[in-house]
mmCIF file of C-alpha atoms and ligand atoms in Angstrom:
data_model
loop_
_atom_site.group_PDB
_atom_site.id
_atom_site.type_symbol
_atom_site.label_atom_id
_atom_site.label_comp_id
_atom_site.label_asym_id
_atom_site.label_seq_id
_atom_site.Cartn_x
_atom_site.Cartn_y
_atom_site.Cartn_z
ATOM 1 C CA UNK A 1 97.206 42.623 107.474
ATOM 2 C CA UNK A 2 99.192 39.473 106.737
ATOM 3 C CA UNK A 3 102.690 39.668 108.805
ATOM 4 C CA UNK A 4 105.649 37.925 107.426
ATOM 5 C CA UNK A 5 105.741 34.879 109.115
ATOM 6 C CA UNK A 6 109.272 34.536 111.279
ATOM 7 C CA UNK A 7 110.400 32.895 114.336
ATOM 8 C CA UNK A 8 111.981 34.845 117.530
ATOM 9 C CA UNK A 9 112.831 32.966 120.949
ATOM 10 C CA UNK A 10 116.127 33.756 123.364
ATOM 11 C CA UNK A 11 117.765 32.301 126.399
ATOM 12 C CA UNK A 12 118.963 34.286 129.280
ATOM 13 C CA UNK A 13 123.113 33.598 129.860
ATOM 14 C CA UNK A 14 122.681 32.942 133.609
ATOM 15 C CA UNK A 15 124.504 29.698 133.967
ATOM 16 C CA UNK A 16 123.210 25.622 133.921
ATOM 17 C CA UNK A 17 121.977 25.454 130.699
ATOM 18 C CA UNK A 18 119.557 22.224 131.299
ATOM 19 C CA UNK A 19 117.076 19.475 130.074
ATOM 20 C CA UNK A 20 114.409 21.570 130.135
ATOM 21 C CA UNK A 21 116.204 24.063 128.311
ATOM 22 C CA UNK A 22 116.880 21.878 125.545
ATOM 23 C CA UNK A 23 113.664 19.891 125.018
ATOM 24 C CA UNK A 24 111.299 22.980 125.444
ATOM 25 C CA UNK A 25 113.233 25.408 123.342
ATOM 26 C CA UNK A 26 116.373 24.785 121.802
ATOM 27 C CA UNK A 27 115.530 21.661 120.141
ATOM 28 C CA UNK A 28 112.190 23.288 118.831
ATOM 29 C CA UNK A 29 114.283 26.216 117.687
ATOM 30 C CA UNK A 30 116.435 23.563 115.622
ATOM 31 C CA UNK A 31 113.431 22.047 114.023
ATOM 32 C CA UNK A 32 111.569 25.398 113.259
ATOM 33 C CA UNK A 33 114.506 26.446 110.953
ATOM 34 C CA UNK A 34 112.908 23.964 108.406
ATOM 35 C CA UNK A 35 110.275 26.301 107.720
ATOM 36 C CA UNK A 36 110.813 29.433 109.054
ATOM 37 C CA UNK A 37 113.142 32.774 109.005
ATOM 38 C CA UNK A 38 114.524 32.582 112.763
ATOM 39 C CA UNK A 39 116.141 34.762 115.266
ATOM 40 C CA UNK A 40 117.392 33.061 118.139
ATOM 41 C CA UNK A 41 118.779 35.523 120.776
ATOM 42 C CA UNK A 42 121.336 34.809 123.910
ATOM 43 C CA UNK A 43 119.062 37.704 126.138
ATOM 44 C CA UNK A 44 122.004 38.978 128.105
ATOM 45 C CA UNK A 45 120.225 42.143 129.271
ATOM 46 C CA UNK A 46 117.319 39.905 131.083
ATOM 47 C CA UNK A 47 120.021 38.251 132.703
ATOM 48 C CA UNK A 48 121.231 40.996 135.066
ATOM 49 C CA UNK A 49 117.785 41.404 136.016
ATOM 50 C CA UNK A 50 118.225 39.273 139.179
ATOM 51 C CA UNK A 51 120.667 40.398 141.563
ATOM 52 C CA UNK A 52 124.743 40.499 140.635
ATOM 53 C CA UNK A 53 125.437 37.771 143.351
ATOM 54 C CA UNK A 54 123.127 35.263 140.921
ATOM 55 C CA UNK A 55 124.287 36.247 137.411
ATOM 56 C CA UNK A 56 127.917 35.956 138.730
ATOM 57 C CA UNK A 57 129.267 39.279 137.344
ATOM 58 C CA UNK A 58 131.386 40.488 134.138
ATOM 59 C CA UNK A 59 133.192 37.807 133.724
ATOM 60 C CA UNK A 60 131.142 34.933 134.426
ATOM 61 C CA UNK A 61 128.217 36.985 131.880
ATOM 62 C CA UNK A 62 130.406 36.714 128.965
ATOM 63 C CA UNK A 63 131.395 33.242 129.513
ATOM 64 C CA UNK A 64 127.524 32.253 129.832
ATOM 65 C CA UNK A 65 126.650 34.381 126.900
ATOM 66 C CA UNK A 66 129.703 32.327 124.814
ATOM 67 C CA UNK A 67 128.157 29.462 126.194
ATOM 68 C CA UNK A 68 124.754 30.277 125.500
ATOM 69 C CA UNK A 69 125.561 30.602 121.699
ATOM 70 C CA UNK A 70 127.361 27.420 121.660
ATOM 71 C CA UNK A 71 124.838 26.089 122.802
ATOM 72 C CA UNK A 72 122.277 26.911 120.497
ATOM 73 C CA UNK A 73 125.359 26.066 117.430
ATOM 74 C CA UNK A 74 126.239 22.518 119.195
ATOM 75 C CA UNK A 75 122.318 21.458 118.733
ATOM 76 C CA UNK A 76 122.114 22.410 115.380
ATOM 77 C CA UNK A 77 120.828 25.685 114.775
ATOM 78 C CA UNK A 78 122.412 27.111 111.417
ATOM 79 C CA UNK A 79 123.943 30.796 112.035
ATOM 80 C CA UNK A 80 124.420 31.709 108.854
ATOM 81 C CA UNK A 81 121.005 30.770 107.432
ATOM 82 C CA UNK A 82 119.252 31.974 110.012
ATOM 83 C CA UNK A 83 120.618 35.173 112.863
ATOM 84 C CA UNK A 84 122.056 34.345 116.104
ATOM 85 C CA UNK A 85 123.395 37.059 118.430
ATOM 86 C CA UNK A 86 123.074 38.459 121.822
ATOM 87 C CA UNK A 87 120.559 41.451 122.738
ATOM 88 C CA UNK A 88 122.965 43.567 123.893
ATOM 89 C CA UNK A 89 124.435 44.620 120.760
ATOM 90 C CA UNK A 90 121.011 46.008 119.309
ATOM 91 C CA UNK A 91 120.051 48.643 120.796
ATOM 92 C CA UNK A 92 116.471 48.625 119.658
ATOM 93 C CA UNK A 93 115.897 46.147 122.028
ATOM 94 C CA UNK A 94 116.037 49.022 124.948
ATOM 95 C CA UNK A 95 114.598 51.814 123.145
ATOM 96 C CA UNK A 96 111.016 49.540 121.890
ATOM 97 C CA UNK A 97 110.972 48.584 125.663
ATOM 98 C CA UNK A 98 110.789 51.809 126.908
ATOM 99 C CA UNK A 99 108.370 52.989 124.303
ATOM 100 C CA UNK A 100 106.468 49.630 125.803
ATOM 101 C CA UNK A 101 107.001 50.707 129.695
ATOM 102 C CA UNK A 102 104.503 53.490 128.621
ATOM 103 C CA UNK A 103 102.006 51.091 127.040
ATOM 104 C CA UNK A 104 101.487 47.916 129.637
ATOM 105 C CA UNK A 105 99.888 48.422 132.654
ATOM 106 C CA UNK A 106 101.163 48.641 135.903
ATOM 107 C CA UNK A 107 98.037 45.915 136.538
ATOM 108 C CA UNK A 108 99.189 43.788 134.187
ATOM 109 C CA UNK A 109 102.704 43.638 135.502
ATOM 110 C CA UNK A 110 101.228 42.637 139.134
ATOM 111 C CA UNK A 111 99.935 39.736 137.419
ATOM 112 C CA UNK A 112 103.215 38.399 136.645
ATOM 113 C CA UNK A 113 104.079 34.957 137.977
ATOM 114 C CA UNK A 114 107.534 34.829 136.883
ATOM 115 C CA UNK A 115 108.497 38.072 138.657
ATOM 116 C CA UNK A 116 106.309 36.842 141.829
ATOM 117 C CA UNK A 117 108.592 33.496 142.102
ATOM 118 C CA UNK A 118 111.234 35.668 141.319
ATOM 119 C CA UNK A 119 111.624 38.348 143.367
ATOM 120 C CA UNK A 120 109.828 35.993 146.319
ATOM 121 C CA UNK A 121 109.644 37.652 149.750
ATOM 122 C CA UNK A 122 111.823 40.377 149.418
ATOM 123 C CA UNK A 123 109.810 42.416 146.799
ATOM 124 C CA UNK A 124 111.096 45.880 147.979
ATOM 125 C CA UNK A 125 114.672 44.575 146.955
ATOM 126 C CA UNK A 126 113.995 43.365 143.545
ATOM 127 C CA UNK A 127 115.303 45.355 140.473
ATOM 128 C CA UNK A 128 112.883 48.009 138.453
ATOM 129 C CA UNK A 129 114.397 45.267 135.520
ATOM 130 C CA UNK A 130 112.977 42.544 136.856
ATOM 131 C CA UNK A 131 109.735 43.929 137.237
ATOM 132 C CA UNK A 132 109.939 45.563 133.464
ATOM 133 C CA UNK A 133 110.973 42.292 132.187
ATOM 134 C CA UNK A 134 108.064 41.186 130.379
ATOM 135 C CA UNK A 135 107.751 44.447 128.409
ATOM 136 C CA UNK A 136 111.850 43.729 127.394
ATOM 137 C CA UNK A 137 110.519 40.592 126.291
ATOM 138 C CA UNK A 138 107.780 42.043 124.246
ATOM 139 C CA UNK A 139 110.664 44.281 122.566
ATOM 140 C CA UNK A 140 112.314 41.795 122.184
ATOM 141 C CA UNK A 141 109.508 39.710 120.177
ATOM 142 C CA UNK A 142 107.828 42.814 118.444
ATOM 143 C CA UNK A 143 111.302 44.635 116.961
ATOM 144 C CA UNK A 144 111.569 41.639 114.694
ATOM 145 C CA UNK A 145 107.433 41.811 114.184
ATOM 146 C CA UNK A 146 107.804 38.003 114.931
ATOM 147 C CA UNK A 147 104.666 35.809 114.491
ATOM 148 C CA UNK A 148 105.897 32.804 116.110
ATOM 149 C CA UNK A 149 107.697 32.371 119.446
ATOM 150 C CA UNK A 150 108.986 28.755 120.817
ATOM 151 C CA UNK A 151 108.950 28.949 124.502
ATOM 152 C CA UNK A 152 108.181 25.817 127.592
ATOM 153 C CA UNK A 153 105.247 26.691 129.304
ATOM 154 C CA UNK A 154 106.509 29.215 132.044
ATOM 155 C CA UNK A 155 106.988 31.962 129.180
ATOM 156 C CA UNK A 156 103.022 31.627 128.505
ATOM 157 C CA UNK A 157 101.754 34.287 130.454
ATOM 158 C CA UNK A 158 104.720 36.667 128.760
ATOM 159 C CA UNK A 159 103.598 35.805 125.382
ATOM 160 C CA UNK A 160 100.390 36.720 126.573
ATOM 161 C CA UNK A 161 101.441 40.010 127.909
ATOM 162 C CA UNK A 162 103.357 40.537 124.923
ATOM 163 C CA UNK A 163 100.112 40.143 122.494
ATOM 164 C CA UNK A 164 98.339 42.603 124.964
ATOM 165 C CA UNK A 165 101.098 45.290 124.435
ATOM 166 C CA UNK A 166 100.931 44.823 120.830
ATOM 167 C CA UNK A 167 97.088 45.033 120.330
ATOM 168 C CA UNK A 168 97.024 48.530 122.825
ATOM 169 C CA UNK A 169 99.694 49.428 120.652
ATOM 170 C CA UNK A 170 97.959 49.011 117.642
ATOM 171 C CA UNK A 171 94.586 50.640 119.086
ATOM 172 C CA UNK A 172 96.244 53.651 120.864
ATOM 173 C CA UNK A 173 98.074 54.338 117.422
ATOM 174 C CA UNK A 174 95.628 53.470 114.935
ATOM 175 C CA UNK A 175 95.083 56.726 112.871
ATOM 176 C CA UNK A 176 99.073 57.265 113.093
ATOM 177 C CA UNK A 177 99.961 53.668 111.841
ATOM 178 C CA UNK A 178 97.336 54.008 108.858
ATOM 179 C CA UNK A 179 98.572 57.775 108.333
ATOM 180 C CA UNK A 180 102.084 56.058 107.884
ATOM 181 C CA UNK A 181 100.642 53.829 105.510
ATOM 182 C CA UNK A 182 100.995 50.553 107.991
ATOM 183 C CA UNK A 183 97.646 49.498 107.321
ATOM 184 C CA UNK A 184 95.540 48.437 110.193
ATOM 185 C CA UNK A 185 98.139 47.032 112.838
ATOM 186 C CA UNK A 186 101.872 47.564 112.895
ATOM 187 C CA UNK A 187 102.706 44.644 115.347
ATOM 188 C CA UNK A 188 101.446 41.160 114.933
ATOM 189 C CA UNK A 189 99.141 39.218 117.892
ATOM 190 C CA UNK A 190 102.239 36.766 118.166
ATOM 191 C CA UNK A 191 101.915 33.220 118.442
ATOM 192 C CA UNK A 192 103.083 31.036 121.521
ATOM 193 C CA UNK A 193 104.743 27.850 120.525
ATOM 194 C CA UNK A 194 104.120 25.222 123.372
ATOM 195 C CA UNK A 195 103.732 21.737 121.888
ATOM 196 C CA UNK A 196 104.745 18.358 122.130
ATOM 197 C CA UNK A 197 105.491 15.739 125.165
ATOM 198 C CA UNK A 198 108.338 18.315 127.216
ATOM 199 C CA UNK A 199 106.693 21.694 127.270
ATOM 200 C CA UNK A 200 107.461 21.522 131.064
ATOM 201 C CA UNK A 201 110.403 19.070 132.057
ATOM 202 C CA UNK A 202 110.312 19.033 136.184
ATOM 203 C CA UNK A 203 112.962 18.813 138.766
ATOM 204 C CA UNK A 204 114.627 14.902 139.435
ATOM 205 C CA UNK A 205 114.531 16.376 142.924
ATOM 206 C CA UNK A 206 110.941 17.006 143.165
ATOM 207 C CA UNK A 207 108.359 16.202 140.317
ATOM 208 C CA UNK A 208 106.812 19.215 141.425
ATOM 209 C CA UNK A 209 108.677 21.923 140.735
ATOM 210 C CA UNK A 210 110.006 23.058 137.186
ATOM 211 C CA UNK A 211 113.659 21.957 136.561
ATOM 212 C CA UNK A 212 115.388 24.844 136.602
ATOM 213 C CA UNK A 213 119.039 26.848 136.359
ATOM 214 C CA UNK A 214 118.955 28.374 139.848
ATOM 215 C CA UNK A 215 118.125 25.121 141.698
ATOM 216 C CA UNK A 216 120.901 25.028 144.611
ATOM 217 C CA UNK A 217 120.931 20.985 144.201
ATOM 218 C CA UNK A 218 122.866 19.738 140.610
ATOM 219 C CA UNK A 219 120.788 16.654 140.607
ATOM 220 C CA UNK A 220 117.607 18.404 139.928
ATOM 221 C CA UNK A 221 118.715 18.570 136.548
ATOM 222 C CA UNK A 222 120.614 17.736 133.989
ATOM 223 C CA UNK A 223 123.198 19.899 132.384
ATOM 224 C CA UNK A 224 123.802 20.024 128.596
ATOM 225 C CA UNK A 225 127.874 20.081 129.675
ATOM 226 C CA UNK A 226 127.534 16.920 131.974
ATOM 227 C CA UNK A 227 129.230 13.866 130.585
ATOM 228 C CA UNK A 228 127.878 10.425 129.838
ATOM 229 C CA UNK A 229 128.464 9.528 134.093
ATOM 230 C CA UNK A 230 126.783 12.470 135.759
ATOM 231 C CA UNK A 231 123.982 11.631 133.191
ATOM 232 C CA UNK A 232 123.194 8.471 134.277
ATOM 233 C CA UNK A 233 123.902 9.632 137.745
ATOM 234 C CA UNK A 234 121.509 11.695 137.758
ATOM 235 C CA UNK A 235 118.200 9.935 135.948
ATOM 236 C CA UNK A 236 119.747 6.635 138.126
ATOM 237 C CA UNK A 237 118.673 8.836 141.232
ATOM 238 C CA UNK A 238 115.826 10.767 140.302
ATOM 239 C CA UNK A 239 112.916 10.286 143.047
ATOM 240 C CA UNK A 240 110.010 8.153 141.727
ATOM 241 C CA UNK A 241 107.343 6.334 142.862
ATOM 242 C CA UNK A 242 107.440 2.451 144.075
ATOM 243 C CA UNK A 243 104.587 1.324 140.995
ATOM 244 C CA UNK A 244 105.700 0.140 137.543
ATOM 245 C CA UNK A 245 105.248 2.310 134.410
ATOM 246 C CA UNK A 246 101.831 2.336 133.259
ATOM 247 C CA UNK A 247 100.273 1.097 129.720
ATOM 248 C CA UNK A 248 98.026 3.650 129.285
ATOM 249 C CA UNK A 249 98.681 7.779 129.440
ATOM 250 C CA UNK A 250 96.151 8.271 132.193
ATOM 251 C CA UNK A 251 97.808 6.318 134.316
ATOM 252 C CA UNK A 252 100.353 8.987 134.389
ATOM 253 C CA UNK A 253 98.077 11.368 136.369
ATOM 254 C CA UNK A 254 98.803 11.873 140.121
ATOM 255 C CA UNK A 255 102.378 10.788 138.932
ATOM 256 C CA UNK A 256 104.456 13.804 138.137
ATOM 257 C CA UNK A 257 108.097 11.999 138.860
ATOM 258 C CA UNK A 258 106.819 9.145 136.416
ATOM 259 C CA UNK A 259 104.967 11.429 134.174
ATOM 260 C CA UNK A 260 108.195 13.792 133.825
ATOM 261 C CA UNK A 261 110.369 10.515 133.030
ATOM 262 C CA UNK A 262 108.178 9.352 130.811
ATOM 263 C CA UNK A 263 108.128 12.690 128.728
ATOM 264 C CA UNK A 264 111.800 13.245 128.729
ATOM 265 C CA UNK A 265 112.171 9.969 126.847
ATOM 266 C CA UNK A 266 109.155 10.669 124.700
ATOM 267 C CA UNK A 267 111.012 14.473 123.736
ATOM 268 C CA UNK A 268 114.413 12.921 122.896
ATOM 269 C CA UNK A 269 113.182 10.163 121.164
ATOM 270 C CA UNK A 270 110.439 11.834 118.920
ATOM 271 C CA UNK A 271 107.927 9.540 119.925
ATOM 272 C CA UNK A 272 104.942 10.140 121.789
ATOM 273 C CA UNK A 273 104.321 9.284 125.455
ATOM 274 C CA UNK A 274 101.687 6.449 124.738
ATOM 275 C CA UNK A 275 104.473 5.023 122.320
ATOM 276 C CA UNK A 276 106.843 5.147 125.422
ATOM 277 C CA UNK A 277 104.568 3.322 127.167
ATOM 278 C CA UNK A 278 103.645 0.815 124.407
ATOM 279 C CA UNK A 279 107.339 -0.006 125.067
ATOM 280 C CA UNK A 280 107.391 0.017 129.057
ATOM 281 C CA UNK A 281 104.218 -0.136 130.088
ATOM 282 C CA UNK A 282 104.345 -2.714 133.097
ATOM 283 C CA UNK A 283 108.085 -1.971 133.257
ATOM 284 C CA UNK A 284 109.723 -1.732 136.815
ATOM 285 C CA UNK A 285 111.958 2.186 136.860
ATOM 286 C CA UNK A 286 115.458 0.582 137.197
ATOM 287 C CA UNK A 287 114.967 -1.356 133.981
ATOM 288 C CA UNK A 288 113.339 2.086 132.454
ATOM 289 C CA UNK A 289 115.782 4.336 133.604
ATOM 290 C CA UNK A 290 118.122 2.135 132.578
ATOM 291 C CA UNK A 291 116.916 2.876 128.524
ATOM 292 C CA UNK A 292 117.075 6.200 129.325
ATOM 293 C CA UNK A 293 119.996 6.585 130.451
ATOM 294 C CA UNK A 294 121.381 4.957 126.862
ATOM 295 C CA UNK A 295 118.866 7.400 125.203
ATOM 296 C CA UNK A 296 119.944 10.756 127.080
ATOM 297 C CA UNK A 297 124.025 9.845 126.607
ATOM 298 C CA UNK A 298 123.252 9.317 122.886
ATOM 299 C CA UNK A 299 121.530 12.415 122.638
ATOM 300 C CA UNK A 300 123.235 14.891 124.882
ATOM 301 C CA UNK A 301 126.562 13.228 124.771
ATOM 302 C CA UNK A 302 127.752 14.872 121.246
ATOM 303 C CA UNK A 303 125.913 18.214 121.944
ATOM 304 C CA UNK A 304 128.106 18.721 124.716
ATOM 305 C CA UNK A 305 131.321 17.326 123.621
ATOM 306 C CA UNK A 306 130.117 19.687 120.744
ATOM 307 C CA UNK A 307 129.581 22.623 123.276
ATOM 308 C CA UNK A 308 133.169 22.146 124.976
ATOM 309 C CA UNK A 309 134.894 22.206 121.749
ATOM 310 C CA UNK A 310 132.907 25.530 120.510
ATOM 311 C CA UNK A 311 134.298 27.694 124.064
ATOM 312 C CA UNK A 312 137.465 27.099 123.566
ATOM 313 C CA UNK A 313 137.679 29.623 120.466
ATOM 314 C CA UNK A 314 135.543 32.550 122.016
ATOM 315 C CA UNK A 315 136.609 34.717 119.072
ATOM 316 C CA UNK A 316 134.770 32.531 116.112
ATOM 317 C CA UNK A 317 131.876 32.442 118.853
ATOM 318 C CA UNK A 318 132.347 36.107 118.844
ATOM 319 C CA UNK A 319 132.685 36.913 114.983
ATOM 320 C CA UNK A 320 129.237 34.698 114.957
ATOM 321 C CA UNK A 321 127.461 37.110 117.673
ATOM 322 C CA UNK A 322 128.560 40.165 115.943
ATOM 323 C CA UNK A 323 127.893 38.613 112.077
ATOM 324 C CA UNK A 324 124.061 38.282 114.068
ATOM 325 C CA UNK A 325 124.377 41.386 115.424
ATOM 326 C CA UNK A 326 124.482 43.110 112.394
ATOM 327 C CA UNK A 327 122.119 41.146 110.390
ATOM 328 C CA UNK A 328 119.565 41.946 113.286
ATOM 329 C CA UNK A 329 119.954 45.322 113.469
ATOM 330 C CA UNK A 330 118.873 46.074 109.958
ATOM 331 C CA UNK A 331 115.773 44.745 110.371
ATOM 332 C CA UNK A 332 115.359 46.105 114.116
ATOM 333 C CA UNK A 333 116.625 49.922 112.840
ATOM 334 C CA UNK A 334 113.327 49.479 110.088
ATOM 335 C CA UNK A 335 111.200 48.834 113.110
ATOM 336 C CA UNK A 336 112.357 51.307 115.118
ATOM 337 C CA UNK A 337 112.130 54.149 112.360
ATOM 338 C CA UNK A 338 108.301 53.650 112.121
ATOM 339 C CA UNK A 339 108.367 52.896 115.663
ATOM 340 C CA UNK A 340 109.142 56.619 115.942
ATOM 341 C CA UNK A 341 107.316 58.403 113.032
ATOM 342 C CA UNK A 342 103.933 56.232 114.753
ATOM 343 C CA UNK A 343 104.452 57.722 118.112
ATOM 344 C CA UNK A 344 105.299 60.913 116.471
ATOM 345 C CA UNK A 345 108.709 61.436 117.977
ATOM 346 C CA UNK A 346 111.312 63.933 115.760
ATOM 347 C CA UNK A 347 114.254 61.923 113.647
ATOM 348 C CA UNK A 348 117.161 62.097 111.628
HETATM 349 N N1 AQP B 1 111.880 23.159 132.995
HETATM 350 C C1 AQP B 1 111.644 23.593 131.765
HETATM 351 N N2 AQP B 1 110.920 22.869 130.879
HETATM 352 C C2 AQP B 1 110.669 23.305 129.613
HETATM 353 N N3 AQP B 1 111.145 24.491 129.157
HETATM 354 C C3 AQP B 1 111.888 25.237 129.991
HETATM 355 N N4 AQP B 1 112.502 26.441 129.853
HETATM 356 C C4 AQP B 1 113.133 26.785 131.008
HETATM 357 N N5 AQP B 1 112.933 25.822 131.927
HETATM 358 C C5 AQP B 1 112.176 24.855 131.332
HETATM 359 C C6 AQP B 1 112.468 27.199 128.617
HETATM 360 O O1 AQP B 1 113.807 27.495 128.248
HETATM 361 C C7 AQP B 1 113.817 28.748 127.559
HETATM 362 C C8 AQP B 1 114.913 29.614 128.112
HETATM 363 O O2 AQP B 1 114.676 29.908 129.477
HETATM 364 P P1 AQP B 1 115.381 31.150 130.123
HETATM 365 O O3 AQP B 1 116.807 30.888 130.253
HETATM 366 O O4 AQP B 1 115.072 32.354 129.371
HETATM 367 O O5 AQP B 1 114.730 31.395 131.516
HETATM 368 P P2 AQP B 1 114.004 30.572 132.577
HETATM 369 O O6 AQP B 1 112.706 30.063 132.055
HETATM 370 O O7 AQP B 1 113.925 31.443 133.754
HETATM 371 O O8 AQP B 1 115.001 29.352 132.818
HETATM 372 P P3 AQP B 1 115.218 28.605 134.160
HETATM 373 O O9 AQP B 1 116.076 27.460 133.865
HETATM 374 O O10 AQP B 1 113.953 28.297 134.846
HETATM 375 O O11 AQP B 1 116.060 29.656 135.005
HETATM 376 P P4 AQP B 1 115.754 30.220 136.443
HETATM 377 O O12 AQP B 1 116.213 29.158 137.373
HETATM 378 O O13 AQP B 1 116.620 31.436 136.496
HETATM 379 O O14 AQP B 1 114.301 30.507 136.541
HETATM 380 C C9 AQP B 1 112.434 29.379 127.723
HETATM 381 O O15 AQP B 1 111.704 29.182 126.509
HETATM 382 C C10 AQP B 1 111.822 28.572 128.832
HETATM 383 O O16 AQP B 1 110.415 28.482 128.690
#
């Protein structure tokens, strides 16, 4: 069965919006609008998935969720051609995930590297949530039967998962979703999309280690509220190596600090890295950081400026979330309907 083809992706309100943010989704998110119908989410329920003391509590939740939206407004996203909103308000999101808690696998779960990194030592300690987080994911995805989903390559594995809960899905249902006339599947085999130069933007601390929100240290990214200073702070003192750039891309290998550099200017320029290189190949870092500094200011300045300005009304940020909202839930209650006539359970 052909799906309709449609976009779905979300960010979790938890604080430090970054870089890496930016280049491997929300800037995608901006350019799929072109040619898709998209729903970009602000996934406040994953967010209190981690313990209280690291999403900050009420107050600071709704603040990042504002902020998330913003976000997403400030780099162009269009919220009235296309649906922006925060999970929360649609409750299909919870109900598809429990139906999905009694598809996937506990074995599949244990595979999960996100909730490994996450939940670290202390396992015993972790929330059921965090564990169950890839199957809110795949709710997430799958109420909105979304082909295509723009993530950075730490989601992969979830997509993955996400495809695996939607084929068992349609197998363990298959006489019910043709009895209902469905056809042959009810959920799409949903696409990952993880292209381009910045799928993965690394730490300035460590070229190592993804950059990331919960990084104690500031300078291992950069923030999309940090003004044109603690920009070039930041890519001024992010660890490299003592060699000159490169001309060629395989002289990146073995180089992730360079490498990561190299890409960041490739994703905010449009270009590709071998293009960057064309430029700076030979190039000592000060005189390369130096252009990238003037690239990242000119790029990130305006979106947050842009940002700033958008928080300070949180009602029109609001009226936007709910507007979403609403628009979402008419296509999530249409899901959820056949949801329950496939499994069989007794509605209104
Ligand atoms: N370093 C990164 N490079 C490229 N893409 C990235 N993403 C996150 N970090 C990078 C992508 O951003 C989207 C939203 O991420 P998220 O907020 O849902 O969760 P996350 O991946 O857990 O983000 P962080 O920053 O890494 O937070 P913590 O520190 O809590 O783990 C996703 O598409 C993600 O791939």
């Amino acid at each position: 069965m052909a799906f309709k083809e449609r976009v779905f992706s979300g960010v979790q309100p938890t604080g430090n919006l970054h870089l890496g943010n930016y280049l491997g989704a929300i800037k995608r998110f901006v350019e799929l609008q072109a040619n898709y119908d998209c729903i970009y989410c602000v996934v406040d329920m994953h967010a209190i998935t981690v313990p209280l003391s690291v999403w900050g509590g009420p107050a600071e939740l709704t603040r990042n969720i504002r902020e998330v939206a913003a976000a997403f407004i400030a780099c162009g996203v269009d919220p009235k051609r296309h649906i922006v909103f925060n999970q929360s308000q649609v409750s299909g999101h919870a109900e598809l995930a429990w139906v999905f808690n009694c598809v996937a696998r506990l074995g599949w779960l244990n595979r999960m590297t996100q909730f490994k990194d996450k939940a670290g030592k202390d396992r015993e300690n972790a929330s059921v949530g965090l564990y169950a987080y890839p199957n809110l994911m795949a709710a997430d995805i799958l109420l909105y039967r979304a082909t295509h989903v723009p993530v950075g390559e730490d989601q992969k594995q979830h997509v993955e998962l996400t495809r695996d809960i939607a084929q068992k899905f349609n197998n363990d249902f298959h006489e019910s979703i043709h009895q209902h006339g469905h056809g042959e599947a009810f959920f799409p085999l949903t696409e990952p999309l993880i292209q381009g130069p910045a799928t993965r933007i690394m730490s300035f601390r460590d070229g190592t280690k993804k950059m990331s929100k919960s990084d104690p240290s500031d300078y291992s990214r950069i923030n999309l509220t940090d003004d044109a200073d603690a920009i070039a702070q930041k890519i001024r003192k992010a660890k490299t190596d003592p060699e000159p750039l490169p001309s060629e891309q395989a002289g990146l290998t073995k180089r992730p600090e360079a490498d990561n550099l190299v890409g960041i200017y490739a994703a905010l320029a449009d270009i590709t890295k071998g293009d960057v290189l064309k430029d700076f190949g030979g190039s000592q870092f000060s005189a390369f950081k130096g252009a990238l500094v003037d690239l990242a200011v000119a790029k990130l300045g305006p979106i947050g400026a842009e940002m700033k300005r958008l928080v300070r009304d949180p009602t029109a940020i609001d009226a936007v979330l709910v507007d979403g909202a609403d628009r979402a839930r008419t296509i999530a209650d249409e899901t959820m309907k056949a949801v329950k006539d496939i499994v069989g359970f007794v509605r209104r």
